[in-house]
Short mmCIF file of C-alpha atoms in Angstrom, two decimals:
data_model
loop_
_atom_site.label_atom_id
_atom_site.label_comp_id
_atom_site.label_asym_id
_atom_site.label_seq_id
_atom_site.Cartn_x
_atom_site.Cartn_y
_atom_site.Cartn_z
CA MET A 1 -30.02 15.17 39.92
CA ASP A 2 -32.16 12.11 40.57
CA LYS A 3 -31.48 8.56 39.37
CA THR A 4 -33.73 8.87 36.31
CA GLU A 5 -31.85 11.92 35.06
CA GLU A 6 -28.52 10.21 35.70
CA LEU A 7 -29.68 7.14 33.80
CA LEU A 8 -30.96 9.23 30.89
CA SER A 9 -27.74 11.23 30.83
CA ALA A 10 -25.66 8.03 30.76
CA VAL A 11 -27.81 6.51 28.00
CA ASN A 12 -27.59 9.74 26.02
CA GLY A 13 -23.78 9.75 26.35
CA GLN A 14 -23.55 6.13 25.23
CA LEU A 15 -25.87 6.83 22.31
CA HIS A 16 -23.66 9.69 21.13
CA GLU A 17 -20.59 7.47 21.49
CA LEU A 18 -22.27 4.75 19.39
CA LEU A 19 -23.24 7.31 16.77
CA GLY A 20 -19.64 8.51 16.61
CA ASP A 21 -18.39 4.92 16.27
CA HIS A 22 -20.97 4.30 13.55
CA ARG A 23 -19.89 7.40 11.62
CA GLU A 24 -16.22 6.37 11.88
CA PHE A 25 -17.07 2.84 10.70
CA LYS A 26 -19.08 4.25 7.79
CA ARG A 27 -16.24 6.61 6.82
CA GLU A 28 -13.67 3.79 6.89
CA THR A 29 -15.97 1.45 4.94
CA LEU A 30 -16.63 4.05 2.25
CA GLY A 31 -12.89 4.73 2.01
CA ARG A 32 -12.17 1.03 1.55
CA LEU A 33 -14.90 0.78 -1.10
CA ASP A 34 -13.38 3.73 -2.95
CA ASN A 35 -9.99 2.01 -2.90
CA LEU A 36 -11.50 -1.25 -4.16
CA GLU A 37 -13.33 0.58 -6.93
CA HIS A 38 -10.09 2.29 -7.94
CA ASP A 39 -8.24 -1.04 -7.96
CA VAL A 40 -10.92 -2.73 -10.06
CA LYS A 41 -10.90 0.10 -12.58
CA ASN A 42 -7.10 -0.11 -12.85
CA ILE A 43 -6.78 -3.88 -13.26
CA PRO A 44 -6.16 -3.60 -17.03
CA ASP A 45 -3.34 -1.11 -16.38
CA ALA A 46 -1.80 -3.36 -13.72
CA ARG A 47 -2.03 -6.37 -16.02
CA ARG A 48 -0.40 -4.40 -18.83
CA ALA A 49 2.37 -3.29 -16.48
CA ALA A 50 2.97 -6.90 -15.40
CA VAL A 51 3.22 -8.04 -19.04
CA CYS A 52 5.64 -5.20 -19.82
CA ALA A 53 7.75 -6.11 -16.80
CA PHE A 54 7.84 -9.76 -17.91
CA ILE A 55 8.88 -8.75 -21.45
CA SER A 56 11.56 -6.48 -20.05
CA ILE A 57 12.94 -9.24 -17.82
CA ALA A 58 12.84 -11.76 -20.67
CA SER A 59 14.68 -9.38 -23.02
CA GLY A 60 17.28 -8.73 -20.35
CA ILE A 61 17.87 -12.48 -19.95
CA ILE A 62 18.10 -12.95 -23.73
CA ALA A 63 20.54 -10.04 -24.03
CA LEU A 64 22.67 -11.47 -21.21
CA ALA A 65 22.64 -14.91 -22.84
CA GLY A 66 23.73 -13.32 -26.13
CA MET A 67 26.59 -11.53 -24.38
CA LEU A 68 27.71 -14.84 -22.91
CA GLY A 69 27.72 -16.40 -26.37
CA LEU A 70 24.65 -18.58 -25.89
CA LYS A 71 22.33 -18.98 -28.82
CA LEU A 72 18.62 -19.26 -28.16
CA GLY A 73 16.71 -20.96 -30.98
CA GLY A 74 17.84 -20.72 -34.60
CA SER A 75 20.22 -23.06 -36.42
CA VAL A 76 23.51 -24.42 -35.16
#
């Protein structure tokens, strides 16, 4: 094998390696975009869940305060 063939073989190998890296990068990027799209579509659900969690925590605190004999609001 002469030097030209060796050089072409090395360039060909590097090209295939770059193509593989490019495909992997593309696959990872598309996967991340899918995840972002899913997250954006589910923002209303996440917001609703956060509001429900806040209401649940607030009711738990109010119930605990009531058990301890504390009155929140209302007349004395």
